PDB file of C-alpha atoms in Angstrom:
ATOM      1  CA  MET A   1      -8.139  -1.743  17.841  1.00 68.00           C
ATOM      2  CA  ASP A   2      -7.769  -4.512  14.687  1.00 66.00           C
ATOM      3  CA  LEU A   3      -8.573  -4.072  11.914  1.00 67.00           C
ATOM      4  CA  SER A   4      -8.297  -6.901   9.158  1.00 67.00           C
ATOM      5  CA  LEU A   5      -8.157  -5.705   5.466  1.00 72.00           C
ATOM      6  CA  ALA A   6      -8.763  -7.212   2.151  1.00 66.00           C
ATOM      7  CA  PHE A   7      -8.188  -7.126  -1.248  1.00 61.00           C
ATOM      8  CA  THR A   8     -12.137  -6.556  -2.478  1.00 60.00           C
ATOM      9  CA  ARG A   9     -12.953  -7.104  -6.506  1.00 55.00           C
ATOM     10  CA  SER A  10     -12.963  -3.263  -7.363  1.00 54.00           C
ATOM     11  CA  LEU A  11      -9.166  -3.048  -4.693  1.00 51.00           C
ATOM     12  CA  THR A  12      -7.270  -5.977  -7.234  1.00 53.00           C
ATOM     13  CA  MET A  13      -7.476  -3.946 -10.073  1.00 52.00           C
ATOM     14  CA  LEU A  14      -5.235  -1.668  -8.327  1.00 54.00           C
ATOM     15  CA  THR A  15      -1.210  -1.794  -8.462  1.00 69.00           C
ATOM     16  CA  ASP A  16      -0.789   0.947  -5.601  1.00 78.00           C
ATOM     17  CA  ILE A  17      -4.190   0.944  -2.709  1.00 82.00           C
ATOM     18  CA  GLN A  18      -4.383   3.637   0.034  1.00 86.00           C
ATOM     19  CA  LEU A  19      -4.862   2.460   2.925  1.00 89.00           C
ATOM     20  CA  GLU A  20      -7.674   4.782   3.264  1.00 92.00           C
ATOM     21  CA  ARG A  21      -9.432   2.943   0.812  1.00 89.00           C
ATOM     22  CA  MET A  22      -8.736  -0.352   1.940  1.00 87.00           C
ATOM     23  CA  ILE A  23     -10.869   1.529   5.285  1.00 91.00           C
ATOM     24  CA  GLU A  24     -13.522   2.821   3.240  1.00 91.00           C
ATOM     25  CA  GLN A  25     -13.980  -0.872   1.676  1.00 87.00           C
ATOM     26  CA  PHE A  26     -14.005  -2.540   5.362  1.00 87.00           C
ATOM     27  CA  LEU A  27     -16.527  -0.270   6.552  1.00 91.00           C
ATOM     28  CA  LYS A  28     -18.787  -0.472   3.111  1.00 90.00           C
ATOM     29  CA  GLU A  29     -22.725  -1.824   3.477  1.00 90.00           C
ATOM     30  CA  GLU A  30     -22.403  -5.722   1.988  1.00 86.00           C
ATOM     31  CA  THR A  31     -25.336  -8.006   0.852  1.00 87.00           C
ATOM     32  CA  LEU A  32     -24.315 -11.601   2.161  1.00 86.00           C
ATOM     33  CA  GLU A  33     -24.142 -14.019  -0.584  1.00 84.00           C
ATOM     34  CA  GLU A  34     -25.430 -17.118   2.126  1.00 87.00           C
ATOM     35  CA  PRO A  35     -29.541 -16.798   3.498  1.00 87.00           C
ATOM     36  CA  PHE A  36     -29.975 -16.256   6.740  1.00 85.00           C
ATOM     37  CA  PRO A  37     -32.656 -16.984   8.480  1.00 87.00           C
ATOM     38  CA  CYS A  38     -34.720 -14.140  10.429  1.00 87.00           C
ATOM     39  CA  SER A  39     -35.093 -13.933  13.777  1.00 86.00           C
ATOM     40  CA  LYS A  40     -38.788 -13.865  14.637  1.00 90.00           C
ATOM     41  CA  CYS A  41     -40.203 -16.310  11.357  1.00 91.00           C
ATOM     42  CA  LYS A  42     -36.719 -18.533  10.712  1.00 89.00           C
ATOM     43  CA  SER A  43     -36.798 -19.040   6.603  1.00 91.00           C
ATOM     44  CA  PRO A  44     -34.528 -17.214   5.187  1.00 90.00           C
ATOM     45  CA  GLN A  45     -34.081 -14.208   4.366  1.00 89.00           C
ATOM     46  CA  LYS A  46     -31.665 -11.663   2.148  1.00 89.00           C
ATOM     47  CA  SER A  47     -29.406 -10.150   4.401  1.00 88.00           C
ATOM     48  CA  ARG A  48     -26.462  -7.446   4.772  1.00 89.00           C
ATOM     49  CA  LYS A  49     -23.716  -6.490   7.098  1.00 88.00           C
ATOM     50  CA  LYS A  50     -21.835  -3.045   7.910  1.00 90.00           C
ATOM     51  CA  PHE A  51     -19.399  -2.639  10.340  1.00 90.00           C
ATOM     52  CA  ASN A  52     -19.403   0.907  11.391  1.00 91.00           C
ATOM     53  CA  ILE A  53     -16.423   2.468  14.414  1.00 91.00           C
ATOM     54  CA  TRP A  54     -17.876   4.490  17.494  1.00 90.00           C
ATOM     55  CA  ARG A  55     -14.693   5.185  19.519  1.00 90.00           C
ATOM     56  CA  LEU A  56     -11.316   5.250  18.690  1.00 91.00           C
ATOM     57  CA  PRO A  57      -8.813   2.821  20.818  1.00 90.00           C
ATOM     58  CA  ASN A  58      -5.483   4.966  21.249  1.00 89.00           C
ATOM     59  CA  LEU A  59      -3.655   1.682  19.686  1.00 89.00           C
ATOM     60  CA  LEU A  60      -5.060   1.728  16.160  1.00 90.00           C
ATOM     61  CA  VAL A  61      -3.415  -1.417  14.427  1.00 89.00           C
ATOM     62  CA  PHE A  62      -4.038  -2.637  10.601  1.00 88.00           C
ATOM     63  CA  HIS A  63      -4.169  -6.508   9.012  1.00 83.00           C
ATOM     64  CA  ILE A  64      -3.842  -6.834   5.146  1.00 79.00           C
ATOM     65  CA  LYS A  65      -5.222 -10.078   4.510  1.00 74.00           C
ATOM     66  CA  ARG A  66      -2.616 -10.928   2.045  1.00 68.00           C
ATOM     67  CA  PHE A  67      -3.298 -14.494   1.359  1.00 67.00           C
ATOM     68  CA  GLN A  68      -6.040 -14.564  -0.699  1.00 68.00           C
ATOM     69  CA  HIS A  69      -7.539 -18.938  -1.475  1.00 66.00           C
ATOM     70  CA  SER A  70      -9.766 -19.804  -3.147  1.00 68.00           C
ATOM     71  CA  ARG A  71     -11.538 -23.308  -4.548  1.00 73.00           C
ATOM     72  CA  PHE A  72      -8.572 -23.861  -7.229  1.00 76.00           C
ATOM     73  CA  ARG A  73      -6.286 -21.394  -6.438  1.00 70.00           C
ATOM     74  CA  ARG A  74      -3.960 -19.954  -3.604  1.00 70.00           C
ATOM     75  CA  GLU A  75      -2.221 -17.347  -3.912  1.00 66.00           C
ATOM     76  CA  LYS A  76      -0.214 -13.968  -2.282  1.00 66.00           C
ATOM     77  CA  LEU A  77      -2.032 -10.984  -3.703  1.00 67.00           C
ATOM     78  CA  ARG A  78       1.666  -8.000  -4.380  1.00 67.00           C
ATOM     79  CA  HIS A  79      -0.337  -5.376  -4.658  1.00 74.00           C
ATOM     80  CA  ARG A  80       1.412  -2.189  -3.459  1.00 78.00           C
ATOM     81  CA  VAL A  81      -0.263  -0.299   0.142  1.00 82.00           C
ATOM     82  CA  VAL A  82      -0.013   3.568   0.543  1.00 84.00           C
ATOM     83  CA  PHE A  83       0.880   4.030   4.517  1.00 84.00           C
ATOM     84  CA  PRO A  84      -0.102   7.698   4.951  1.00 86.00           C
ATOM     85  CA  ARG A  85       2.511   9.619   7.767  1.00 85.00           C
ATOM     86  CA  ILE A  86      -0.438  10.727   9.744  1.00 91.00           C
ATOM     87  CA  LEU A  87      -4.356   8.747   9.377  1.00 93.00           C
ATOM     88  CA  ASP A  88      -6.357  11.339  10.448  1.00 94.00           C
ATOM     89  CA  MET A  89     -10.271   8.973  11.253  1.00 93.00           C
ATOM     90  CA  ALA A  90     -12.565  11.510  11.355  1.00 93.00           C
ATOM     91  CA  PRO A  91     -14.427  10.630   7.843  1.00 93.00           C
ATOM     92  CA  PHE A  92     -14.271   6.691   9.164  1.00 93.00           C
ATOM     93  CA  VAL A  93     -16.447   7.314  12.293  1.00 92.00           C
ATOM     94  CA  SER A  94     -20.372   6.802  12.860  1.00 89.00           C
ATOM     95  CA  GLU A  95     -22.133   9.765  14.506  1.00 83.00           C
ATOM     96  CA  SER A  96     -20.525   9.557  18.035  1.00 81.00           C
ATOM     97  CA  THR A  97     -20.243  11.616  21.432  1.00 84.00           C
ATOM     98  CA  ASP A  98     -17.520   9.376  22.785  1.00 87.00           C
ATOM     99  CA  PRO A  99     -14.179  11.186  24.413  1.00 87.00           C
ATOM    100  CA  SER A 100     -12.262   9.178  22.412  1.00 85.00           C
ATOM    101  CA  VAL A 101     -12.957  10.536  18.737  1.00 86.00           C
ATOM    102  CA  ARG A 102     -11.507  14.621  19.989  1.00 86.00           C
ATOM    103  CA  ASN A 103      -8.597  12.879  18.376  1.00 85.00           C
ATOM    104  CA  PRO A 104      -8.701  11.084  15.328  1.00 92.00           C
ATOM    105  CA  LEU A 105      -5.173  11.550  14.066  1.00 94.00           C
ATOM    106  CA  TYR A 106      -2.588   8.396  14.209  1.00 93.00           C
ATOM    107  CA  GLU A 107       0.653   8.752  13.029  1.00 91.00           C
ATOM    108  CA  LEU A 108       2.247   5.656  11.679  1.00 88.00           C
ATOM    109  CA  TYR A 109       5.200   4.008  13.306  1.00 86.00           C
ATOM    110  CA  ALA A 110       5.595   0.056  12.467  1.00 88.00           C
ATOM    111  CA  ILE A 111       5.273  -1.988  10.168  1.00 85.00           C
ATOM    112  CA  VAL A 112       4.859  -6.251   9.389  1.00 84.00           C
ATOM    113  CA  ASN A 113       6.721  -7.135   5.636  1.00 81.00           C
ATOM    114  CA  HIS A 114       6.354 -10.673   4.848  1.00 79.00           C
ATOM    115  CA  SER A 115       8.921 -11.373   1.992  1.00 79.00           C
ATOM    116  CA  GLY A 116       8.702 -15.015   0.251  1.00 75.00           C
ATOM    117  CA  TYR A 117       5.094 -16.874  -1.660  1.00 71.00           C
ATOM    118  CA  LEU A 118       2.206 -19.136   0.443  1.00 67.00           C
ATOM    119  CA  GLU A 119       4.451 -21.814   0.907  1.00 74.00           C
ATOM    120  CA  GLY A 120       7.430 -19.823   2.217  1.00 78.00           C
ATOM    121  CA  GLY A 121       8.585 -16.467   3.296  1.00 81.00           C
ATOM    122  CA  HIS A 122      10.745 -14.120   5.906  1.00 88.00           C
ATOM    123  CA  TYR A 123       8.540 -11.334   7.636  1.00 86.00           C
ATOM    124  CA  THR A 124      10.722  -8.294   8.938  1.00 88.00           C
ATOM    125  CA  ALA A 125       9.418  -4.681  10.059  1.00 88.00           C
ATOM    126  CA  GLU A 126      10.150  -1.094  10.203  1.00 87.00           C
ATOM    127  CA  ALA A 127       9.853   0.848  13.380  1.00 89.00           C
ATOM    128  CA  LYS A 128      10.318   4.814  14.256  1.00 89.00           C
ATOM    129  CA  ASN A 129      12.796   5.978  17.385  1.00 90.00           C
ATOM    130  CA  PRO A 130      10.667   7.708  19.676  1.00 90.00           C
ATOM    131  CA  SER A 131      14.099   9.076  21.178  1.00 93.00           C
ATOM    132  CA  ASP A 132      15.638   9.851  18.101  1.00 89.00           C
ATOM    133  CA  GLY A 133      12.643  10.052  15.503  1.00 86.00           C
ATOM    134  CA  LYS A 134      14.441   7.717  13.347  1.00 87.00           C
ATOM    135  CA  TRP A 135      13.177   4.755  10.933  1.00 86.00           C
ATOM    136  CA  TYR A 136      15.418   1.015  11.536  1.00 88.00           C
ATOM    137  CA  SER A 137      14.923  -1.355   9.612  1.00 86.00           C
ATOM    138  CA  PHE A 138      14.632  -5.291  11.752  1.00 90.00           C
ATOM    139  CA  ASN A 139      15.562  -7.923   9.993  1.00 90.00           C
ATOM    140  CA  ASP A 140      16.468 -11.023  12.183  1.00 89.00           C
ATOM    141  CA  SER A 141      19.566 -10.309  14.756  1.00 87.00           C
ATOM    142  CA  MET A 142      20.526  -6.678  12.614  1.00 89.00           C
ATOM    143  CA  ALA A 143      19.164  -3.641  12.575  1.00 87.00           C
ATOM    144  CA  VAL A 144      19.654  -0.576  10.056  1.00 86.00           C
ATOM    145  CA  SER A 145      19.094   3.547   9.272  1.00 86.00           C
ATOM    146  CA  TYR A 146      16.767   3.555   7.449  1.00 73.00           C
ATOM    147  CA  THR A 147      16.581   6.826   5.851  1.00 67.00           C
ATOM    148  CA  HIS A 148      14.579   6.581   3.131  1.00 59.00           C
ATOM    149  CA  LEU A 149      11.462   5.629   4.831  1.00 51.00           C
ATOM    150  CA  THR A 150      11.641   9.958   5.700  1.00 47.00           C
ATOM    151  CA  LEU A 151       9.722   9.997   2.649  1.00 42.00           C
ATOM    152  CA  PRO A 152       5.540  10.884   2.997  1.00 38.00           C
ATOM    153  CA  THR A 153       4.517   8.318   1.916  1.00 48.00           C
ATOM    154  CA  ILE A 154       5.276   5.058   3.380  1.00 52.00           C
ATOM    155  CA  TYR A 155       4.239   1.304   0.933  1.00 51.00           C
ATOM    156  CA  SER A 156       3.944  -2.089   2.386  1.00 52.00           C
ATOM    157  CA  VAL A 157       4.252  -5.176  -0.478  1.00 46.00           C
TER     158      VAL A 157
END
C-alpha cells in the first residue's frame, strides 16, 4: 500500500511533524470545495470525502508530498518529519475482521531524501541492512555505515 501524505495548513505551522499526525490528517473527513453532482438528481451538492483503511499490506510505503504549488508560487516544504522506529497502524484502521489487521506493527527500514530545491536537487537514501541490522547511507556510488540512525526517532528533511 502506498499512502501519499501532504502537509495541511494546520501542519505547516509546525517545524517537526510526527508521521502519525500526517496519517491522521490524511484520514480526516473533509468538505470538498467544488460542489459534486448528486447521483440521483444531478444537481450540485456540497460533498465530503473520507479515506478509511480496512486492510494492511505486508509492505507500507509513505510518500511525503514536499512540493507545494499555488497559483502564484511553487516551493519545497522543508519541515522535518519524525518517523518512529516501529509504527503501530492499529489506531488508523477502521473496524475490520480482515486477518491483515492482526499484526499492525511496521518496522522502518528505509528513507529516501531529496536535497535541494524545486528546480533541482539530489536524492539520497538511508536503509537498514537486514543481515547486520546496521543503517547505511547511500549517495550515488557511495554507501557508508550511518551510526546516528541508531536514535529512537529518525528525521527526514
